[in-house]
Amino acid sequence: MRHFDHCPWLFADEATEEQRAAQWERQRAIGGDSEVGERCYVAESAAVFPDRLRLGGDSYIAAHAYVTDELTTGTDCTLNPFTTVRGTVTLGNGVRIGAHTSLLGFNHSMAPDRPVFQQPHTSRGITIGDDVWIGSHVVVVDGVTIGDHCVIGAGAVVTRDLPAWTVAAGNPARPLRDRRGAKASLAPSGADPLTRFADTARAQAADILARCWDGDRYVDRPGATPTLRAHCDAVEIADVLTGSAPEQLTADEHGKRLSAAQDPDTGLTPELGEVLPAPDEDGFVGDGPALYHLLSAGYALDLLGLSFPHPVRGIKEMTGRQLVTRLDGLPWQDGAWGAGAWIDAWATAAHWNLRHEGEGGVHPGALESLFGWLLTRVDPWTGMWGSPSAETGRLQVVNGYYRLTRGSFAQFGLPVPHPERVVDAVLDHARDPRHFGAGRDNACNVLDVAHPLWLCTRQLGNGSRGEGYRSADIRSWAESRLAAILPRWQDGRGFGFGSGPAGPGPEAGLQGTEMWLAIIWYLADLLGRADSLGYRPRGVHRPEPARSTVRNDTGAPTAR
């Protein structure tokens, strides 16, 4: 095993069955709150005594490394011989740590009132993004964030944050160039990284929106087909970054275009140039853009100080019995995301109808039937609805949970059931490398973790200083996501949605920009740092309930 301790990358291909069994026992001997992923290697000679360890798959800790306190890594991470990792340290995916390097995620004060050895310890933690190479004999001090794709030269002492793609070296480490070959203007600012990001986004908001205006309509990205959602995303981006309507049209013109898109008979809003799908037997629709437009167009109008000009007829006429029948028939076993999206659209339409026509906008008893069905069908072990699968794990369930609770419990200001179990299930899902591995995340998947965590922690009373149910795990995840997301901003273009078959893809566009702006706010608020952004989502992703909800004489919820 001594050979593998110094060359652990050979273990997977060359180890005997006896050596594999010995390695399994070595990993078990770590004990405590530790989880080691598949195909990992922990050297027998390494001193690994963590309070909490999460070692992602295909990672290793080599000979004579020293690991204490809290270490969380993504997949394909390497701690080479004689590395030291102490304090709270989070690594992304594909991080290479050179020999004799120290990541010191803790510190202590040096006030003159007492000897140094009696000074109190502090720990802000170290966060390192994806695809980072840190050379040998490097020191990274507490509080530093190193963005995705950075390279740190041997012997450097990293004392300040480094943005994505930076090549840095020296003591203290200074940016030398952009790894992609561009000339660097990477001198780190003294401002909070969140403040710097938000200031940059505000300064570039007009360019981002102009880039996606084809002269008559909004497109998600240049060359794409105009869509109603792109128009709505433009309104949301302008509101959150500038506090006004996009400058391509007056606020009145924006409102007229969005209002005119609604079908006066059904109250539904089809895609631009498309025919509205025929309503189902209960007067509502089962799928398609018309469902999401209840959210996007409705909230875009709301931001403009307007509302849908017509009620949604299917909501007004659907009885509680019809609703329960529809809920029973949704694809909970193999399509929980679609089921949750349908509930989100139904509940949001109910919200607009209640605003439009008061209690007469929703069939008597239908809203109570919705919440009654949800509360009696929830899985008490996970706090969720639907079933995971071998192919995608909890993806459908967690993503469906976000959509479902966004439109129902969150929008109507009601507590979700079993919030602790939800936190457990969501954090477990967030460690799934199929959806959060290197280059595999997207705005939907990250939002669908961030919002439930935020919603449940507020209900549980978690504070921003780390107290509360699984606060350390939640903060660690939020920190690592922020470190990965902020460097993805593309000047004058915004954010890309992300990888995978869902959504518009990795090219920067309006949907990705609108969603990541909201995600960043939720992550920052989980860390108690949202004030640094100077903005707060007010549309589809607003944190506050859209309606106040009280209980009637029978104990059932009634919206006002």
Short mmCIF file of N, CA and C in Angstrom, two decimals, residues 3 10 17 24 31 93 96 116 165 187 207 211 226 283 322 354 380 388 411 415 433 441 466-467 518 531 533 536 545:
data_model
loop_
_atom_site.label_atom_id
_atom_site.label_comp_id
_atom_site.label_asym_id
_atom_site.label_seq_id
_atom_site.Cartn_x
_atom_site.Cartn_y
_atom_site.Cartn_z
N HIS A 3 3.23 2.06 -1.88
CA HIS A 3 3.37 2.54 -3.26
C HIS A 3 2.15 3.37 -3.65
N LEU A 10 -2.84 5.26 -9.26
CA LEU A 10 -2.66 3.92 -9.82
C LEU A 10 -3.55 2.88 -9.15
N GLU A 17 -7.42 -7.48 -4.86
CA GLU A 17 -8.64 -7.53 -4.04
C GLU A 17 -8.30 -7.35 -2.56
N TRP A 24 -10.81 -0.21 1.92
CA TRP A 24 -12.17 -0.04 2.44
C TRP A 24 -12.15 0.09 3.96
N GLY A 31 -14.07 7.26 10.48
CA GLY A 31 -15.08 7.43 11.50
C GLY A 31 -15.73 8.80 11.48
N ASN A 93 -15.23 20.59 -8.34
CA ASN A 93 -14.88 19.37 -9.07
C ASN A 93 -13.58 19.56 -9.83
N ARG A 96 -6.92 20.12 -8.30
CA ARG A 96 -5.62 19.49 -8.07
C ARG A 96 -4.82 20.33 -7.08
N VAL A 116 -0.41 35.01 22.19
CA VAL A 116 -0.94 34.50 20.93
C VAL A 116 -1.63 33.15 21.13
N TRP A 165 -10.63 31.85 -14.12
CA TRP A 165 -9.67 31.84 -15.23
C TRP A 165 -8.36 32.58 -14.93
N ALA A 187 -6.80 42.75 -11.36
CA ALA A 187 -6.43 43.19 -10.02
C ALA A 187 -7.64 43.16 -9.12
N ASP A 207 -26.92 46.84 -21.96
CA ASP A 207 -26.29 46.13 -23.09
C ASP A 207 -26.87 44.72 -23.24
N ARG A 211 -28.89 43.54 -26.57
CA ARG A 211 -28.36 42.40 -27.34
C ARG A 211 -29.47 41.43 -27.72
N PRO A 226 -38.18 34.89 -31.38
CA PRO A 226 -38.82 35.68 -30.32
C PRO A 226 -39.83 34.84 -29.54
N GLY A 283 -61.51 22.41 -18.16
CA GLY A 283 -61.35 23.80 -18.59
C GLY A 283 -59.95 24.36 -18.46
N GLN A 322 -63.17 18.10 -9.15
CA GLN A 322 -62.42 18.01 -10.41
C GLN A 322 -60.92 18.20 -10.16
N LEU A 354 -57.98 35.54 -7.93
CA LEU A 354 -58.39 36.14 -6.67
C LEU A 354 -58.12 37.63 -6.67
N PRO A 380 -43.95 11.65 4.55
CA PRO A 380 -43.39 12.19 5.80
C PRO A 380 -41.90 11.94 5.96
N PRO A 388 -38.40 8.93 -6.49
CA PRO A 388 -37.11 8.98 -7.20
C PRO A 388 -36.98 7.80 -8.15
N GLN A 411 -46.20 30.92 -2.30
CA GLN A 411 -46.95 32.03 -2.88
C GLN A 411 -48.11 32.46 -1.98
N PRO A 415 -46.86 27.43 5.76
CA PRO A 415 -45.67 26.62 6.06
C PRO A 415 -45.71 25.29 5.32
N PRO A 433 -23.60 13.66 -8.37
CA PRO A 433 -22.72 14.16 -9.43
C PRO A 433 -23.35 14.12 -10.82
N ASP A 441 -24.25 21.21 -14.01
CA ASP A 441 -25.36 21.91 -13.37
C ASP A 441 -25.98 22.92 -14.33
N GLY A 466 -25.03 30.53 11.40
CA GLY A 466 -24.70 29.12 11.44
C GLY A 466 -25.53 28.30 12.40
N GLU A 467 -26.41 28.92 13.19
CA GLU A 467 -27.23 28.15 14.09
C GLU A 467 -28.47 27.65 13.36
N ALA A 518 -31.62 35.59 -9.60
CA ALA A 518 -32.44 35.19 -8.46
C ALA A 518 -31.72 34.16 -7.60
N ASP A 531 -27.69 41.61 1.40
CA ASP A 531 -27.65 43.08 1.36
C ASP A 531 -26.52 43.60 0.49
N LEU A 533 -25.77 42.70 -2.36
CA LEU A 533 -26.17 42.74 -3.76
C LEU A 533 -26.93 44.02 -4.10
N ARG A 536 -33.27 42.66 -4.89
CA ARG A 536 -34.11 41.61 -4.33
C ARG A 536 -35.13 41.23 -5.39
N PRO A 545 -44.34 35.97 0.21
CA PRO A 545 -45.61 35.48 -0.32
C PRO A 545 -46.29 36.56 -1.16
#
